PDB file of C-alpha atoms in Angstrom:
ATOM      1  CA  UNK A 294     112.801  66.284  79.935  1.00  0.00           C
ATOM      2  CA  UNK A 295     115.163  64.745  82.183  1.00  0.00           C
ATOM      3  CA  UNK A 296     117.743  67.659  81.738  1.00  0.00           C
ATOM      4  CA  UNK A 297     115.083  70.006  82.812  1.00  0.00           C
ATOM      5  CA  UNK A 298     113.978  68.270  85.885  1.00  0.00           C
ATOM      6  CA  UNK A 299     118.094  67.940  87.101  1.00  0.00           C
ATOM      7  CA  UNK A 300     117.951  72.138  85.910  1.00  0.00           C
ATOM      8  CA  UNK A 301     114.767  72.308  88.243  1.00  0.00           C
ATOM      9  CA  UNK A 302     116.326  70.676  91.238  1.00  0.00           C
ATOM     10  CA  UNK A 303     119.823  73.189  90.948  1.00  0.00           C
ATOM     11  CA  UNK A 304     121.422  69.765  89.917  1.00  0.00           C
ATOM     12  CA  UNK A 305     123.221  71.757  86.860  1.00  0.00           C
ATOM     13  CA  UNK A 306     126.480  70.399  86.152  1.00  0.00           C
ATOM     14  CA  UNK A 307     123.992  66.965  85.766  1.00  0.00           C
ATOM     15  CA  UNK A 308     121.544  68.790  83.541  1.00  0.00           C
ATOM     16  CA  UNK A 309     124.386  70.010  81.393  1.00  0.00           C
ATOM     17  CA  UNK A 310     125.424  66.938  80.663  1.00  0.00           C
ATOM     18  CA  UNK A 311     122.312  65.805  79.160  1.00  0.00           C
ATOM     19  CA  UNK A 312     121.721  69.388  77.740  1.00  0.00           C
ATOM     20  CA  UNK A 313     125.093  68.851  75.338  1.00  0.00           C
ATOM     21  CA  UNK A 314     123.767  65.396  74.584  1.00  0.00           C
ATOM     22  CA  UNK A 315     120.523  66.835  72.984  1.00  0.00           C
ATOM     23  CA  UNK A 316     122.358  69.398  71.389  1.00  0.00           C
ATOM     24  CA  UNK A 317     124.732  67.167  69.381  1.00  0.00           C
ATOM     25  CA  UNK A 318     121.687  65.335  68.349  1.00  0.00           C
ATOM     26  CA  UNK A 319     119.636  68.393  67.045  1.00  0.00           C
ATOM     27  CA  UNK A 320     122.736  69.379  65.338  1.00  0.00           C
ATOM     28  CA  UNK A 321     122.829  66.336  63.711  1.00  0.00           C
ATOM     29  CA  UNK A 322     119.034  66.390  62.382  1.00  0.00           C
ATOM     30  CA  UNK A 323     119.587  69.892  61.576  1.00  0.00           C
ATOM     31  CA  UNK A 324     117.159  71.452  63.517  1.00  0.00           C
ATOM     32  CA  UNK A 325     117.578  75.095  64.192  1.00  0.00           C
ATOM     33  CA  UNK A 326     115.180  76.069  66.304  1.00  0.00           C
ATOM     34  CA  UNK A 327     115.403  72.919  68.904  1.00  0.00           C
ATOM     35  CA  UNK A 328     119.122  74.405  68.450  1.00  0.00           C
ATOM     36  CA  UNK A 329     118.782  77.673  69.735  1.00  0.00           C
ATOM     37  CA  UNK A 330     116.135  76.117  72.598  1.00  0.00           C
ATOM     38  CA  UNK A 331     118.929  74.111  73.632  1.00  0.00           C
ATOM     39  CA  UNK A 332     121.571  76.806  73.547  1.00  0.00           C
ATOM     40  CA  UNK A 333     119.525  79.123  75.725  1.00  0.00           C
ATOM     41  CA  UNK A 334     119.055  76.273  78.251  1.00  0.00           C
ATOM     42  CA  UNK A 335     122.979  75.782  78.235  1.00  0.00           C
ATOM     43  CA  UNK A 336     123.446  79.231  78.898  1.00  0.00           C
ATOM     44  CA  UNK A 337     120.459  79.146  81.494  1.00  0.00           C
ATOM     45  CA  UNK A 338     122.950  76.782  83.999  1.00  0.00           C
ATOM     46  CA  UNK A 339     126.175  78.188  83.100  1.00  0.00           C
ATOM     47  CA  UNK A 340     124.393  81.755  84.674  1.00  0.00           C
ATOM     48  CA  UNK A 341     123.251  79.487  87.352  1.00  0.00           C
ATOM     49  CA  UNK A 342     126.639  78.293  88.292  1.00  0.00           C
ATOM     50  CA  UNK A 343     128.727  81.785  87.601  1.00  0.00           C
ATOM     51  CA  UNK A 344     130.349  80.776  84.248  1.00  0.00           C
ATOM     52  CA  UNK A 345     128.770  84.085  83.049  1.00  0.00           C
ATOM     53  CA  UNK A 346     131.226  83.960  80.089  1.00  0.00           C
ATOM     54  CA  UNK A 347     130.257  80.765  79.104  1.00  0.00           C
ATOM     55  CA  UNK A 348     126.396  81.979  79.503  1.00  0.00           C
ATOM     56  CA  UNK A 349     126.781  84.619  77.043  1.00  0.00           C
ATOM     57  CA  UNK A 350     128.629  82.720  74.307  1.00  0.00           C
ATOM     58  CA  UNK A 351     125.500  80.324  74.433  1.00  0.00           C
ATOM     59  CA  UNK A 352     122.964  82.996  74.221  1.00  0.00           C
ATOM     60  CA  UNK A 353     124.652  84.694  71.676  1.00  0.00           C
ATOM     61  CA  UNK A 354     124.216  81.317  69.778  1.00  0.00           C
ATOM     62  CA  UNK A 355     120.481  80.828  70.811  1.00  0.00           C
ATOM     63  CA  UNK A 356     120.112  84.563  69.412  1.00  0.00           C
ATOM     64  CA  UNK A 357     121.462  83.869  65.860  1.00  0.00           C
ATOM     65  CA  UNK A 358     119.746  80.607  66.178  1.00  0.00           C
ATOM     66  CA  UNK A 359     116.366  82.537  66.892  1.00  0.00           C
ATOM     67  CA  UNK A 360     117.327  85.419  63.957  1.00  0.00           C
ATOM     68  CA  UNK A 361     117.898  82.464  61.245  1.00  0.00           C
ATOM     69  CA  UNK A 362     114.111  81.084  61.496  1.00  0.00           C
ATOM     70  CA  UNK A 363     112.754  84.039  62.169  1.00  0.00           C
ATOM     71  CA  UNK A 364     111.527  83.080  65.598  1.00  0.00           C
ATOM     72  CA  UNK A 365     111.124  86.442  67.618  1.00  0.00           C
ATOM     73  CA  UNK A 366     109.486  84.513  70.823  1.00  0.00           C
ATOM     74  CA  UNK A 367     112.562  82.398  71.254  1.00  0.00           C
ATOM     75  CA  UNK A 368     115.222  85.538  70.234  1.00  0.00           C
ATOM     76  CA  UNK A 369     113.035  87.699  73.270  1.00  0.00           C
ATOM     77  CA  UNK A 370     113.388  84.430  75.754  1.00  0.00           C
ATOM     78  CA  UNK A 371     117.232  84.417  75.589  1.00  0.00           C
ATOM     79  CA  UNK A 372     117.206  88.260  75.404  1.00  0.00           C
ATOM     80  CA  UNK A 373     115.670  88.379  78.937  1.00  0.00           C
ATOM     81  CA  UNK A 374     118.399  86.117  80.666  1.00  0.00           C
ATOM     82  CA  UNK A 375     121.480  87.637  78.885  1.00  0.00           C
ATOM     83  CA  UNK A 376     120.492  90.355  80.368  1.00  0.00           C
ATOM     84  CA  UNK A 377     120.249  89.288  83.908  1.00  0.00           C
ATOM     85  CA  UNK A 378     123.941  87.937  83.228  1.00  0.00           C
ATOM     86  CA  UNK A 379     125.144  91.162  81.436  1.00  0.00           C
ATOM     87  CA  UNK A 380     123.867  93.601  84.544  1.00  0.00           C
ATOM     88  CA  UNK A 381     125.450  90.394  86.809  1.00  0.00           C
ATOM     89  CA  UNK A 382     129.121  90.896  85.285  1.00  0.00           C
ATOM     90  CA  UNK A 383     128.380  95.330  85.768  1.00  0.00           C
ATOM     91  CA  UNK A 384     127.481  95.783  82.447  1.00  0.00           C
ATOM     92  CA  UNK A 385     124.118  97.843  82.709  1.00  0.00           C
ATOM     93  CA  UNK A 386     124.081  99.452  79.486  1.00  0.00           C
ATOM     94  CA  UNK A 387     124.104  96.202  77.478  1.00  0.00           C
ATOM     95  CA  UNK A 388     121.620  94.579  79.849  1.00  0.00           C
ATOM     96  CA  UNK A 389     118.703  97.612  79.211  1.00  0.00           C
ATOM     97  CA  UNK A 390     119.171  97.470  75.683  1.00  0.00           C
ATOM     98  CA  UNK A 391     118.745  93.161  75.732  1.00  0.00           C
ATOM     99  CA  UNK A 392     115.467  93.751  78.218  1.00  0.00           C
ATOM    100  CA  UNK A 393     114.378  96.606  76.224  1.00  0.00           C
ATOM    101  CA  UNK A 394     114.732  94.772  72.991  1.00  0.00           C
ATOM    102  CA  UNK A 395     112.853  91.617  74.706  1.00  0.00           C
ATOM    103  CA  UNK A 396     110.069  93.883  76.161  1.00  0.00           C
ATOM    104  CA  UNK A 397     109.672  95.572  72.448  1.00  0.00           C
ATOM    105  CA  UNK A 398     109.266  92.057  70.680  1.00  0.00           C
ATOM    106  CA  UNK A 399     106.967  90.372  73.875  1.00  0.00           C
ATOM    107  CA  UNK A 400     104.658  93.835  73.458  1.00  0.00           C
ATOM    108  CA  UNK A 401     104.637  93.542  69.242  1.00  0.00           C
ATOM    109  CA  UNK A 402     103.571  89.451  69.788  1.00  0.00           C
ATOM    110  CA  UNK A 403     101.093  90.312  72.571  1.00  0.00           C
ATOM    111  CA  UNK A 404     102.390  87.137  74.266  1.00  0.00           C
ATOM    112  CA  UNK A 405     101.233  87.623  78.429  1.00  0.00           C
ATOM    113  CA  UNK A 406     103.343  84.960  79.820  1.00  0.00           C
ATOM    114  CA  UNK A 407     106.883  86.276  77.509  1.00  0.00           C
ATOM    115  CA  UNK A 408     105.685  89.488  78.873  1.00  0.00           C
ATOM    116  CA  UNK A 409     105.406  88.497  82.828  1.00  0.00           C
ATOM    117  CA  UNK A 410     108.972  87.625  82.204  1.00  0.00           C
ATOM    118  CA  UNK A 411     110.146  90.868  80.743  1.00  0.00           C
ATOM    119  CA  UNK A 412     108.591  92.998  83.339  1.00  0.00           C
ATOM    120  CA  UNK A 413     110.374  90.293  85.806  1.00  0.00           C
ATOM    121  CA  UNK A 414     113.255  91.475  84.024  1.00  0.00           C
ATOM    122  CA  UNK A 415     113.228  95.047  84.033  1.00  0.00           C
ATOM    123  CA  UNK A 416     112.117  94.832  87.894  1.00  0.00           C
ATOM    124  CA  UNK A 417     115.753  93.391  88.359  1.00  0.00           C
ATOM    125  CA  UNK A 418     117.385  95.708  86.154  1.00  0.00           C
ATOM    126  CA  UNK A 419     115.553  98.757  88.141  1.00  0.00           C
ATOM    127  CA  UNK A 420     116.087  97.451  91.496  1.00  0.00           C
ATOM    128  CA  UNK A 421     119.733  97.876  91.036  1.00  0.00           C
ATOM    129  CA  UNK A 422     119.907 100.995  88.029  1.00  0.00           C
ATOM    130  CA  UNK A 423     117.097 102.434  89.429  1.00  0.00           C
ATOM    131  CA  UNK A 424     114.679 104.437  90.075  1.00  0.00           C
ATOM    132  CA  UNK A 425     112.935 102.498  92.329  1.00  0.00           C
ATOM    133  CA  UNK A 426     109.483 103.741  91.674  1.00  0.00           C
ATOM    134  CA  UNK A 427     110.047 102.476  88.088  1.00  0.00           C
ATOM    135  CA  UNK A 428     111.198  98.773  89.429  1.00  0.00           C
ATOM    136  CA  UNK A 429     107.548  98.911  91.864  1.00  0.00           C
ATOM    137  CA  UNK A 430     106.089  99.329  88.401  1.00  0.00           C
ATOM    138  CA  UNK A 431     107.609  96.723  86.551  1.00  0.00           C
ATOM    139  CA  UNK A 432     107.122  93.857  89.766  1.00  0.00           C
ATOM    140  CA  UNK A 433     103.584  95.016  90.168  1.00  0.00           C
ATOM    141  CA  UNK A 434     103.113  94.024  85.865  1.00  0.00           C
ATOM    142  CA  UNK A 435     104.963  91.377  86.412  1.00  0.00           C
ATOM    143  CA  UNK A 436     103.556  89.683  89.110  1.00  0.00           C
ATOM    144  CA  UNK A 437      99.888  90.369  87.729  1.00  0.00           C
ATOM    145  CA  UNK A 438     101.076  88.269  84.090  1.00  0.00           C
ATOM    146  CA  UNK A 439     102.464  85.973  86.123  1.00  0.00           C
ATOM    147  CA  UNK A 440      99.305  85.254  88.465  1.00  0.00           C
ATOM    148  CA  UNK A 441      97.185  85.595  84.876  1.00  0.00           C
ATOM    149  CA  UNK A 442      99.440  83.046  83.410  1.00  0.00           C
ATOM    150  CA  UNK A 443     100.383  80.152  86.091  1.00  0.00           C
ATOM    151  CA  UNK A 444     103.932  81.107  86.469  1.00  0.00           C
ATOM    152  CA  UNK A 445     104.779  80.664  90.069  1.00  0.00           C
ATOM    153  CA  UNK A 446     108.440  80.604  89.448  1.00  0.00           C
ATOM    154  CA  UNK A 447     107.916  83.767  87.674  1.00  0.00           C
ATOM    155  CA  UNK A 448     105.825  84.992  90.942  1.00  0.00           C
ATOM    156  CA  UNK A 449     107.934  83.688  93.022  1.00  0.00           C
ATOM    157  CA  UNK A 450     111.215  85.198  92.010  1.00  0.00           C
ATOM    158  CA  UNK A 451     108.760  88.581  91.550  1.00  0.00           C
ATOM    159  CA  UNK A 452     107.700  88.813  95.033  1.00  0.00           C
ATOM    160  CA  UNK A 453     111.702  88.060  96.442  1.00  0.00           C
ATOM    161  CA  UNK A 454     113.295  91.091  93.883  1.00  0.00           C
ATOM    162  CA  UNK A 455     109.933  93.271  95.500  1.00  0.00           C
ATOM    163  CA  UNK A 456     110.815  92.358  98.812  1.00  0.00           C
ATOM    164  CA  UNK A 457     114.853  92.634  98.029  1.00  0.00           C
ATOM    165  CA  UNK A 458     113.659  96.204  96.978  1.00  0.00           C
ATOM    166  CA  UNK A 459     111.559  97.209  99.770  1.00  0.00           C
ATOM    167  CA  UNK A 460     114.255  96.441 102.175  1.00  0.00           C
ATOM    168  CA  UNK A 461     116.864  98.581  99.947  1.00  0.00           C
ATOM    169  CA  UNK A 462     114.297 101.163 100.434  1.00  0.00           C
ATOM    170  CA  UNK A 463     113.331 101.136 104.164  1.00  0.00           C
ATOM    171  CA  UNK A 464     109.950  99.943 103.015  1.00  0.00           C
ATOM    172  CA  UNK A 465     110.061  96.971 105.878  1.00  0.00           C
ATOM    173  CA  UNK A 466     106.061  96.509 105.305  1.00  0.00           C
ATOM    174  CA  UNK A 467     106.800  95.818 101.486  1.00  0.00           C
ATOM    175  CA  UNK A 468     109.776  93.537 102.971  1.00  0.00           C
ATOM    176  CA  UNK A 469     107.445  91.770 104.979  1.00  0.00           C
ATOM    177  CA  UNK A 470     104.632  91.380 102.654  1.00  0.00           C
ATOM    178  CA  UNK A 471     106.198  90.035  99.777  1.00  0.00           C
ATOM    179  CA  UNK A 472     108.748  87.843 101.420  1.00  0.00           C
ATOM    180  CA  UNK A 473     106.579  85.707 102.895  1.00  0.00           C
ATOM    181  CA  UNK A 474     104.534  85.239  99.192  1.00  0.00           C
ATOM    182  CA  UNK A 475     107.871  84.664  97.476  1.00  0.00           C
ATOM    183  CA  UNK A 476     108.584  81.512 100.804  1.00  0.00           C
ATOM    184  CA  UNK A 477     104.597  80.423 100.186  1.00  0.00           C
ATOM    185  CA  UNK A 478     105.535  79.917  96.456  1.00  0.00           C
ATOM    186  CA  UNK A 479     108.776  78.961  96.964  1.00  0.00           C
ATOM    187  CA  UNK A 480     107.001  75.845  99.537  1.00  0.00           C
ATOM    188  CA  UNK A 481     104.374  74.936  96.550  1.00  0.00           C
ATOM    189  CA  UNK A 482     107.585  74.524  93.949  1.00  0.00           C
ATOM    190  CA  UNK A 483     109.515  72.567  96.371  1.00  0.00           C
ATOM    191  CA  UNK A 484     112.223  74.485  94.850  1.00  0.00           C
ATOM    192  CA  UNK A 485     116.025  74.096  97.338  1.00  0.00           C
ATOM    193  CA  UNK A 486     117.263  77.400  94.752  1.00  0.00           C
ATOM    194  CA  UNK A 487     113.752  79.441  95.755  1.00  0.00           C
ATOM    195  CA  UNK A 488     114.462  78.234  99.250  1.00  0.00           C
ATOM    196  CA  UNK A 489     117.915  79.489  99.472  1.00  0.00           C
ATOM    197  CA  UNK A 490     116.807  82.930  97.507  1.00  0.00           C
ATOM    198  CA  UNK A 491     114.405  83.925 100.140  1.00  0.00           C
ATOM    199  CA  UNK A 492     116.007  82.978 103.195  1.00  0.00           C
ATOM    200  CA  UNK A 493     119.190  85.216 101.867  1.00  0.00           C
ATOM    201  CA  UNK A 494     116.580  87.782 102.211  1.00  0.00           C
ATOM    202  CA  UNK A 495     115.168  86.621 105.300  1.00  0.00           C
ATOM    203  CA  UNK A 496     118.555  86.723 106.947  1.00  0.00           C
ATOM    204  CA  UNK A 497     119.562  90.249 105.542  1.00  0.00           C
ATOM    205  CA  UNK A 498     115.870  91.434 107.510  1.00  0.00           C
ATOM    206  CA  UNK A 499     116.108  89.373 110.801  1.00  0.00           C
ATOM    207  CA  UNK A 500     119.576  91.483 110.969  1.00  0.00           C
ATOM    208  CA  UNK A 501     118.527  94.534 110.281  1.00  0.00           C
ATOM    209  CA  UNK A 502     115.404  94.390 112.811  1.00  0.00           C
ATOM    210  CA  UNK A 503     117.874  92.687 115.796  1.00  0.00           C
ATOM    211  CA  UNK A 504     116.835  89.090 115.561  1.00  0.00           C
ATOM    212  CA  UNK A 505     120.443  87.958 115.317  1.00  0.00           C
ATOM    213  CA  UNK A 506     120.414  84.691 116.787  1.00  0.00           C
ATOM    214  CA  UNK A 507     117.765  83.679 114.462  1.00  0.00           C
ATOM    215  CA  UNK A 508     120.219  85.093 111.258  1.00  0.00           C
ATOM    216  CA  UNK A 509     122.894  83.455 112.419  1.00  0.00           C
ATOM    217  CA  UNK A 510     121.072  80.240 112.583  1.00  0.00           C
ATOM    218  CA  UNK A 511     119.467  80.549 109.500  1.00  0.00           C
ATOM    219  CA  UNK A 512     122.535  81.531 107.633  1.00  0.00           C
ATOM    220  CA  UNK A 513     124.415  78.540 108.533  1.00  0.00           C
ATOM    221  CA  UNK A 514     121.375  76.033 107.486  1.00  0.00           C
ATOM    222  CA  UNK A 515     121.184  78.404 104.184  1.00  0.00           C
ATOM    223  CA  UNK A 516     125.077  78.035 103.227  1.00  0.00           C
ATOM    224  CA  UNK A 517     124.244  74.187 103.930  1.00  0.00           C
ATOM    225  CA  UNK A 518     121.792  74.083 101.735  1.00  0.00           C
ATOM    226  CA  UNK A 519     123.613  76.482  99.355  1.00  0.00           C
ATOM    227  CA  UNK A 520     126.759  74.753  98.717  1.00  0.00           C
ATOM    228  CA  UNK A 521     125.171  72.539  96.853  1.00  0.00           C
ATOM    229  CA  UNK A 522     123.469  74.408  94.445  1.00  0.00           C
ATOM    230  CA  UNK A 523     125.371  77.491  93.329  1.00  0.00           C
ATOM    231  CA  UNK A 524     128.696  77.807  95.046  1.00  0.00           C
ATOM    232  CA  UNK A 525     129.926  80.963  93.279  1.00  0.00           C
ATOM    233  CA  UNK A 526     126.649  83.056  93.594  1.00  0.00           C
ATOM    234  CA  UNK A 527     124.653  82.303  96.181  1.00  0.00           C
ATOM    235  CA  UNK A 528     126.933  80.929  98.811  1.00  0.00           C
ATOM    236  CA  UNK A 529     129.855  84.114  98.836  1.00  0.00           C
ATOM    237  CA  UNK A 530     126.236  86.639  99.433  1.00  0.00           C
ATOM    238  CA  UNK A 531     125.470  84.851 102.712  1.00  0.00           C
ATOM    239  CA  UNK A 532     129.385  84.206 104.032  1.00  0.00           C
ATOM    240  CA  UNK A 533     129.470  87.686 103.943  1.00  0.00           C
ATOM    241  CA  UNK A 534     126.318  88.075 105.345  1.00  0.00           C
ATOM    242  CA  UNK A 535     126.755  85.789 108.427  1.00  0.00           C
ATOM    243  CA  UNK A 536     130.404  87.101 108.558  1.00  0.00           C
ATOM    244  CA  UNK A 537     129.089  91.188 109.295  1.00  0.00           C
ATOM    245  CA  UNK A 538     126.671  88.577 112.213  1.00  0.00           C
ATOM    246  CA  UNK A 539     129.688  87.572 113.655  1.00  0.00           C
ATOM    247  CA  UNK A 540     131.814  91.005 113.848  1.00  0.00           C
ATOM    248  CA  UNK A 541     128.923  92.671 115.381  1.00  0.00           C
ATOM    249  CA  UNK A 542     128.625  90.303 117.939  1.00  0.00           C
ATOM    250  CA  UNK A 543     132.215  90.256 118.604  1.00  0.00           C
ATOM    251  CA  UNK A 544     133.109  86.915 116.786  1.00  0.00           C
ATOM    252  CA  UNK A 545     136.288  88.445 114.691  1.00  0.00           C
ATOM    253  CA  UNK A 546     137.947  85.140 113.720  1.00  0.00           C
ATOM    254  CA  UNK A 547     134.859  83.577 112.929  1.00  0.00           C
ATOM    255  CA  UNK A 548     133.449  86.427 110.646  1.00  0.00           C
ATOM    256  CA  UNK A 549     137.005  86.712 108.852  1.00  0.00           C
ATOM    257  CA  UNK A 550     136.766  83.050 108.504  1.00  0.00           C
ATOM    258  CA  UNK A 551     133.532  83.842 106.542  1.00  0.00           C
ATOM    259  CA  UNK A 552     134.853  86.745 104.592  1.00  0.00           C
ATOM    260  CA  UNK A 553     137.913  85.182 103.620  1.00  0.00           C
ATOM    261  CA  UNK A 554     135.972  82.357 102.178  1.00  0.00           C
ATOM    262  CA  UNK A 555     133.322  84.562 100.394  1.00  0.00           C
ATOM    263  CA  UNK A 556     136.003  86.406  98.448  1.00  0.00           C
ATOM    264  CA  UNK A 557     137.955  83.181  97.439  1.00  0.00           C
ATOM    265  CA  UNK A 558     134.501  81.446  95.877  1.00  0.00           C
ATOM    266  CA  UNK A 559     133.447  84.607  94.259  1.00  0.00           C
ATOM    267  CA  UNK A 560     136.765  85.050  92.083  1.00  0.00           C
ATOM    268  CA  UNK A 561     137.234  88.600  93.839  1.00  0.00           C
ATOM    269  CA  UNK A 562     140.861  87.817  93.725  1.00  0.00           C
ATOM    270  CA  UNK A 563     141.319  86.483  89.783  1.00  0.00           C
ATOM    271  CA  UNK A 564     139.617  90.223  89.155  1.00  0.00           C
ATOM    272  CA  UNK A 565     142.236  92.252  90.062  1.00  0.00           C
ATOM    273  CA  UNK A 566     144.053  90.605  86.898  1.00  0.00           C
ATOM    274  CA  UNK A 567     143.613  93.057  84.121  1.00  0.00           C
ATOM    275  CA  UNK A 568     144.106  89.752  81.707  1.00  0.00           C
ATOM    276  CA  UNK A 569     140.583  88.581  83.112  1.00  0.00           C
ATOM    277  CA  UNK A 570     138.942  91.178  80.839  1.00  0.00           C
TER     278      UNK A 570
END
């Protein structure tokens, strides 16, 4: 319980601490399925930290874990974050066939709240594969199971890929209208990682409708805030977004300051080395 609450708060070099400590202990009683739990969660802040790598070995483990007891709710749980982490690392292929496979075993169980994840999911994978009619699908299902069931992390993060998509799309009422949902639930959760999500998106619309001096603000709170909780994924998104702030207003050393820093956290440079593959 206590790793999940340090997982909860972003704290997730903490919660894998005590994550490994439970694991050596259910490997020790033998027990499988607390096994592949606790390999999922691994994986879980490895994604959340952008050891992607790392993420994958673990939900590969959670997924033999899963196939060994026969325990298709667990095996369609890891399926839906590996992947988010396979589409993260430009793998889209793999990542349809994992949400596919999840959204085939959630539909066969008739399980509403594994479901309100899938379609979470596949909004996310459609957002950026496309089309986008098909993501507006998927968020609308999703954000209904998630409403049904009492997932306001799952509505949450729901409303902030709709209103990620409506601004990709020049839909600024759908920007509008679901951003300030995903902030609402983001407020109830008292969640710093939902807080940081939808002011990246609050930033990336004050700048596209003018409001620069309250972007520029609000980035540098934001990469504040950020630092702390997922340096190699969240905080290079909003240097870069602050740093296009400060070249459009004329700021040149100040926005290559940004950039600079954006491409050294995100590993940019370490992927020009074909050896990285």
């Amino acid at each position: 319980e206590l790793a999940r609450v340090r997982q909860r708060l972003s704290e997730y070099r903490e919660a894998l601490d005590l994550w490994n400590r439970v694991f050596r202990i259910a490997v020790e009683r033998g027990d499988t399925k607390r096994i592949g739990a606790i390999e999922r969660s691994i994986g879980l802040n490895h994604f959340f930290v952008g050891d992607f790598d790392e993420a994958l070995a673990h939900y590969d483990a959670a997924i033999a874990a899963a196939r060994q007891i026969g325990d298709g709710a667990l095996e369609a749980r890891v399926l839906i974050p590996k992947g988010s982490c396979l589409q993260a690392i430009g793998r889209p292929q793999e990542a349809h066939e994992a949400i596919y496979r999840a959204l085939s075993i959630a539909s066969e169980l008739g399980n509403d709240a594994l479901l309100a994840r899938v379609h979470g999911a596949l909004l996310l994978l459609h957002v950026w594969t496309g089309p986008a009619e098909k993501a507006r699908e998927h968020g609308a299902r999703a954000i209904a199971l998630c409403e049904s069931t009492g997932q306001r992390a799952g509505a949450c993060a729901a409303h902030w890929a709709m209103a990620m998509l409506g601004g990709l799309t020049g839909h600024v009422d759908e920007v509008r209208t679901h951003l300030s949902q995903a902030q609402r639930l983001a407020e109830d959760l008292h969640s710093p990682l939902y807080r940081v999500w939808t002011a990246e998106v609050e930033i990336e619309y004050a700048a596209g409708i003018g409001e620069w001096d309250h972007a520029v603000d609000l980035a540098e709170r934001t990469i504040t805030l950020a630092r702390s909780l997922a340096k190699r994924t969240l905080v290079p998104r909003l240097l870069v977004w602050l740093g296009l702030l400060r070249f459009g207003r004329g700021e040149i050393d100040k926005g290559k300051a940004c950039v600079d820093e954006a491409w050294e956290l995100s590993g940019a440079e370490d992927s020009k080395n074909p050896a990285r593959d």
